[in-house]
Short mmCIF file of C-alpha atoms in Angstrom, two decimals:
data_model
loop_
_atom_site.label_atom_id
_atom_site.label_comp_id
_atom_site.label_asym_id
_atom_site.label_seq_id
_atom_site.Cartn_x
_atom_site.Cartn_y
_atom_site.Cartn_z
CA MET V 262 27.30 104.32 177.06
CA THR V 263 26.56 106.80 179.84
CA ILE V 264 22.92 107.74 179.32
CA LEU V 265 22.04 106.60 182.86
CA ASN V 266 24.76 108.51 184.70
CA GLY V 267 23.42 109.58 188.08
CA ILE V 268 20.77 106.84 188.19
CA LYS V 269 20.93 104.51 191.21
CA ILE V 270 19.52 101.00 190.93
CA VAL V 271 18.94 98.65 193.84
CA ASN V 272 18.70 95.05 192.69
CA LEU V 273 17.16 92.53 195.09
CA SER V 274 16.99 89.72 192.55
CA VAL V 275 19.33 86.73 192.30
CA ASN V 276 19.92 84.08 189.64
CA LEU V 277 18.42 85.45 186.43
CA PRO V 278 17.09 87.57 184.80
CA GLY V 279 17.34 90.51 187.23
CA PRO V 280 21.15 90.49 187.56
CA ALA V 281 21.56 90.31 183.76
CA ALA V 282 19.27 93.31 183.36
CA ALA V 283 21.07 95.19 186.13
CA GLN V 284 24.41 94.60 184.42
CA ARG V 285 23.09 96.01 181.14
CA LEU V 286 21.75 99.06 182.94
CA SER V 287 25.12 99.42 184.67
CA ARG V 288 26.81 99.47 181.27
CA MET V 289 24.52 102.37 180.38
CA GLY V 290 26.03 104.30 183.27
CA ALA V 291 23.78 103.48 186.23
CA ASP V 292 25.18 102.79 189.70
CA VAL V 293 23.95 99.39 190.91
CA VAL V 294 23.72 98.10 194.47
CA LYS V 295 23.13 94.36 194.51
CA VAL V 296 21.45 93.13 197.69
CA GLU V 297 21.91 89.41 198.27
CA PRO V 298 20.47 87.18 201.02
CA PRO V 299 22.87 85.98 203.72
CA ALA V 300 23.54 82.75 201.78
CA GLY V 301 24.48 84.74 198.67
CA ASP V 302 23.30 84.41 195.08
CA PRO V 303 22.78 80.77 193.97
CA MET V 304 24.19 81.74 190.56
CA GLU V 305 27.63 81.87 192.17
CA THR V 306 27.28 78.12 192.75
CA TYR V 307 25.78 77.25 189.35
CA CYS V 308 28.11 79.40 187.25
CA ALA V 309 30.65 81.46 189.19
CA ASP V 310 32.20 83.12 186.13
CA TRP V 311 28.87 84.41 184.88
CA TYR V 312 27.88 85.52 188.37
CA ARG V 313 31.06 87.60 188.61
CA ALA V 314 30.51 89.05 185.14
CA MET V 315 26.96 90.13 185.99
CA ALA V 316 28.01 91.62 189.34
CA PHE V 317 31.08 93.38 187.95
CA GLY V 318 31.23 97.02 189.01
CA HIS V 319 28.29 96.67 191.39
CA THR V 320 28.29 97.27 195.12
CA VAL V 321 27.32 93.88 196.61
CA ILE V 322 25.97 93.64 200.13
CA LYS V 323 24.25 90.84 202.04
CA LEU V 324 21.14 91.57 204.07
CA ASP V 325 18.61 89.45 205.92
CA LEU V 326 15.39 91.23 205.07
CA LYS V 327 13.49 89.14 207.61
CA LEU V 328 15.34 91.03 210.32
CA GLN V 329 14.50 94.64 211.17
CA GLU V 330 18.14 95.69 210.84
CA GLY V 331 18.38 94.26 207.32
CA LYS V 332 15.14 95.91 206.31
CA ARG V 333 16.29 99.24 207.75
CA VAL V 334 19.48 99.14 205.67
CA LEU V 335 17.44 98.39 202.55
CA LEU V 336 15.08 101.29 203.19
CA ASP V 337 18.09 103.56 203.63
CA LEU V 338 19.36 102.40 200.21
CA LEU V 339 15.96 103.09 198.66
CA ASP V 340 15.86 106.61 200.05
CA ASP V 341 17.90 107.94 197.12
CA ALA V 342 17.35 105.08 194.66
CA ASP V 343 15.72 105.56 191.27
CA VAL V 344 14.94 101.95 190.33
CA LEU V 345 14.27 98.83 192.39
CA ILE V 346 14.45 95.42 190.70
CA THR V 347 12.84 92.51 192.52
CA ALA V 348 12.18 88.86 191.69
CA THR V 349 10.47 87.76 194.88
CA ARG V 350 6.91 86.49 194.84
CA PRO V 351 4.36 89.23 195.64
CA SER V 352 3.06 87.34 198.68
CA ALA V 353 6.57 87.23 200.18
CA MET V 354 7.13 90.94 199.50
CA HIS V 355 3.85 91.68 201.26
CA ARG V 356 4.90 89.65 204.31
CA LEU V 357 8.14 91.62 204.45
CA GLY V 358 6.26 94.90 204.27
CA LEU V 359 8.00 95.67 200.97
CA ASP V 360 5.00 95.43 198.64
CA TRP V 361 4.57 98.16 196.06
CA SER V 362 1.72 100.00 197.77
CA THR V 363 3.81 100.33 200.95
CA LEU V 364 6.99 101.36 199.11
CA GLN V 365 5.10 103.87 196.96
CA GLN V 366 3.87 105.73 200.02
CA GLN V 367 7.39 106.01 201.43
CA PHE V 368 9.24 106.56 198.14
CA PRO V 369 6.86 108.27 195.69
CA LYS V 370 9.56 108.76 193.03
CA LEU V 371 10.83 105.19 193.12
CA CYS V 372 10.41 103.05 190.00
CA GLN V 373 10.05 99.31 190.61
CA VAL V 374 10.28 96.46 188.14
CA ALA V 375 8.85 93.32 189.72
CA ILE V 376 9.84 90.09 187.96
CA VAL V 377 7.38 87.22 188.42
CA GLY V 378 6.94 83.86 186.77
CA TYR V 379 3.36 84.18 185.57
CA PRO V 380 0.95 87.11 185.40
CA ALA V 381 -1.77 87.42 188.04
CA PRO V 382 -3.56 85.46 189.32
CA ARG V 383 -0.67 82.97 188.94
CA ASP V 384 2.00 85.44 190.07
CA ASN V 385 2.78 83.47 193.25
CA GLU V 386 3.37 80.16 191.44
CA ALA V 387 6.88 78.74 191.34
CA GLY V 388 8.74 78.35 188.07
CA HIS V 389 12.06 78.66 186.28
CA ASP V 390 13.36 79.10 182.76
CA LEU V 391 12.95 75.39 182.01
CA THR V 392 9.27 75.31 182.94
CA TYR V 393 8.46 78.50 181.02
CA GLN V 394 10.15 77.14 177.91
CA ALA V 395 8.28 73.87 178.33
CA SER V 396 4.96 75.73 178.35
CA MET V 397 5.83 77.35 175.01
CA ARG V 398 6.83 74.12 173.19
CA LEU V 399 10.47 75.25 173.06
CA ILE V 400 11.92 71.99 174.38
CA ASP V 401 12.66 68.93 172.26
CA PRO V 402 13.07 66.02 174.72
CA PRO V 403 15.36 64.52 175.75
CA GLN V 404 17.57 67.51 174.89
CA MET V 405 17.79 70.34 177.39
CA PRO V 406 17.51 73.92 176.04
CA ARG V 407 20.68 75.35 174.50
CA THR V 408 20.19 78.67 176.28
CA LEU V 409 18.11 80.27 179.04
CA LEU V 410 15.69 81.92 176.64
CA SER V 411 12.96 82.79 179.14
CA ASP V 412 15.38 84.45 181.54
CA MET V 413 17.20 86.43 178.87
CA ALA V 414 13.88 87.51 177.34
CA GLY V 415 12.83 88.59 180.83
CA ALA V 416 16.06 90.55 181.22
CA GLU V 417 15.29 92.50 178.05
CA ARG V 418 11.78 93.25 179.27
CA THR V 419 13.14 94.34 182.64
CA ILE V 420 15.48 96.81 180.93
CA SER V 421 12.66 98.18 178.78
CA ALA V 422 10.37 98.49 181.79
CA ALA V 423 13.01 100.33 183.84
CA LEU V 424 13.74 102.78 181.05
CA GLY V 425 10.03 103.33 180.41
CA LEU V 426 9.36 104.03 184.09
CA LEU V 427 12.26 106.48 184.26
CA TYR V 428 11.02 108.26 181.15
CA ASN V 429 7.51 108.51 182.56
CA ARG V 430 8.90 109.89 185.82
CA GLU V 431 10.66 112.64 183.87
CA ARG V 432 7.29 113.68 182.43
CA SER V 433 5.05 113.15 185.47
CA GLY V 434 7.43 113.50 188.42
CA ALA V 435 6.05 110.29 189.93
CA GLY V 436 7.55 106.84 190.20
CA GLY V 437 5.83 103.74 188.97
CA HIS V 438 5.53 99.99 189.06
CA GLU V 439 5.85 97.51 186.22
CA ILE V 440 5.44 93.74 186.33
CA VAL V 441 7.54 91.51 184.07
CA ALA V 442 6.15 87.98 183.77
CA LEU V 443 8.74 85.56 182.42
CA SER V 444 6.09 83.33 180.87
CA GLU V 445 4.88 86.31 178.82
CA ALA V 446 8.41 87.34 177.90
CA VAL V 447 9.27 83.93 176.47
CA ALA V 448 5.88 83.75 174.75
CA ALA V 449 6.84 86.83 172.75
CA PHE V 450 10.20 85.29 171.84
CA ALA V 451 8.39 82.09 170.81
CA GLU V 452 6.06 83.85 168.33
CA PRO V 453 8.00 82.61 165.25
CA LEU V 454 7.16 79.08 166.37
CA GLN V 455 3.59 79.86 167.43
CA PHE V 456 2.85 81.38 164.02
CA GLY V 457 4.36 78.35 162.30
CA CYS V 458 7.33 80.10 160.67
CA THR V 459 9.95 77.80 162.18
CA LEU V 460 8.07 74.50 162.29
CA PRO V 461 9.89 71.65 160.50
CA GLY V 462 9.34 72.09 156.80
CA ALA V 463 8.05 75.67 157.10
CA SER V 464 9.75 78.53 155.25
CA LEU V 465 12.13 79.30 158.13
CA GLY V 466 12.24 75.71 159.39
CA GLY V 467 14.16 74.05 156.58
CA GLY V 468 11.43 74.16 153.95
CA ILE V 469 13.29 76.31 151.43
CA PRO V 470 16.83 75.72 150.19
CA GLU V 471 18.00 79.33 150.33
CA TYR V 472 17.42 79.48 154.11
CA ASN V 473 18.88 76.27 155.47
CA ILE V 474 21.93 74.51 156.88
CA TYR V 475 24.25 72.38 154.76
CA LYS V 476 26.94 69.79 155.39
CA THR V 477 30.36 70.76 154.06
CA MET V 478 33.60 68.82 153.74
CA ASP V 479 34.43 69.45 157.38
CA GLY V 480 31.26 70.62 159.14
CA TRP V 481 28.16 72.67 158.46
CA VAL V 482 27.24 76.13 157.23
CA ALA V 483 24.12 78.23 157.72
CA VAL V 484 22.87 79.83 154.51
CA ALA V 485 20.39 82.71 154.92
CA ALA V 486 19.81 84.03 151.39
CA LEU V 487 16.21 84.85 152.26
CA GLU V 488 15.72 88.06 150.26
CA THR V 489 15.31 87.71 146.50
CA HIS V 490 18.52 89.57 145.66
CA PHE V 491 20.53 87.29 147.93
CA LYS V 492 18.87 84.17 146.53
CA ASN V 493 19.36 85.17 142.90
CA ARG V 494 23.00 86.07 143.49
CA LEU V 495 23.64 82.76 145.25
CA GLU V 496 21.87 80.56 142.71
CA ASP V 497 23.41 82.32 139.72
CA ALA V 498 26.90 81.88 141.17
CA LEU V 499 26.45 78.22 142.13
CA HIS V 500 24.11 77.22 139.30
CA VAL V 501 21.71 75.64 141.77
CA GLY V 502 17.98 75.70 142.32
CA THR V 503 16.77 72.48 143.89
CA PRO V 504 17.48 71.31 147.46
CA GLU V 505 19.58 68.45 146.07
CA GLU V 506 21.70 70.84 144.00
CA TYR V 507 22.25 73.04 147.05
CA ARG V 508 23.37 70.04 149.13
CA ASP V 509 25.75 68.79 146.45
CA ALA V 510 27.29 72.22 145.94
CA PHE V 511 28.05 72.94 149.60
CA ALA V 512 29.40 69.43 150.20
CA GLY V 513 32.32 70.14 147.87
CA GLN V 514 34.24 72.69 149.97
CA SER V 515 35.09 73.45 153.61
CA SER V 516 32.97 75.59 155.92
CA ALA V 517 35.68 78.28 156.05
CA TYR V 518 35.75 78.38 152.26
CA TRP V 519 32.01 78.95 152.04
CA GLN V 520 32.01 81.62 154.72
CA GLU V 521 34.69 83.59 152.90
CA TRP V 522 32.99 82.94 149.56
CA GLY V 523 29.73 84.32 150.95
CA LYS V 524 31.50 87.39 152.25
CA GLN V 525 32.98 88.09 148.82
CA LEU V 526 29.61 87.54 147.14
CA ASP V 527 27.74 89.54 149.81
CA VAL V 528 25.49 86.60 150.71
CA PRO V 529 24.90 85.69 154.40
CA ILE V 530 26.74 82.40 154.99
CA GLU V 531 28.17 81.47 158.40
CA THR V 532 30.00 78.45 159.78
CA VAL V 533 27.93 76.52 162.33
CA ARG V 534 30.18 76.68 165.38
#
């Protein structure tokens, strides 16, 4: 995809979600310059393979923005940049003289997406994916989350914000500033739970047999015959209707068998990997 050919993005963020968003924008054709602190991106320590994947194709430079020389190089990069992605607390950006009001005066066509943990007035509070998920009841102790949902939700919002700012600049000729709060991003992704759809025993939480997981001879399968035509086709073929009948039916064959069977019947069935 090359819809962003000619667009230059400067990414000051490390870890997640900024680098994930920058990589997606890069795949759309944008040129990305990744500015890391002198110690580098901590993600390279936590997960080097993912760090390299997210930085692939980017120009990576290290700058100490607390020094005038480092700040000067950054301002030179911003001189012809279209989008700036940051994930530094607003108070720290202000101390560096890189707050939005200052940048806007110097670069009126620049579009900035500022990633924060919480919306104002909590935008200077510390947090990470784990704490944002905890606030949304997405953690089931003692198990840790299976994925970094808050960060990946924030990456999607960062992409949307960047594209929206660029579109608005095309119409108005002026840059803009958008704040992405990770706590708000994960709250949107948690709406199925907040509205009760996925609570244990609810319609999408194991409460109906046609949308459930079942033990097979060698594992488990996910059955998602939610729409009436899927459900009718499934129940007519298996001669089932009750939860017990569903369980007995799927226990009689392997997961691979049921996945292929579902494909032939045009019913969504997938092996639980």
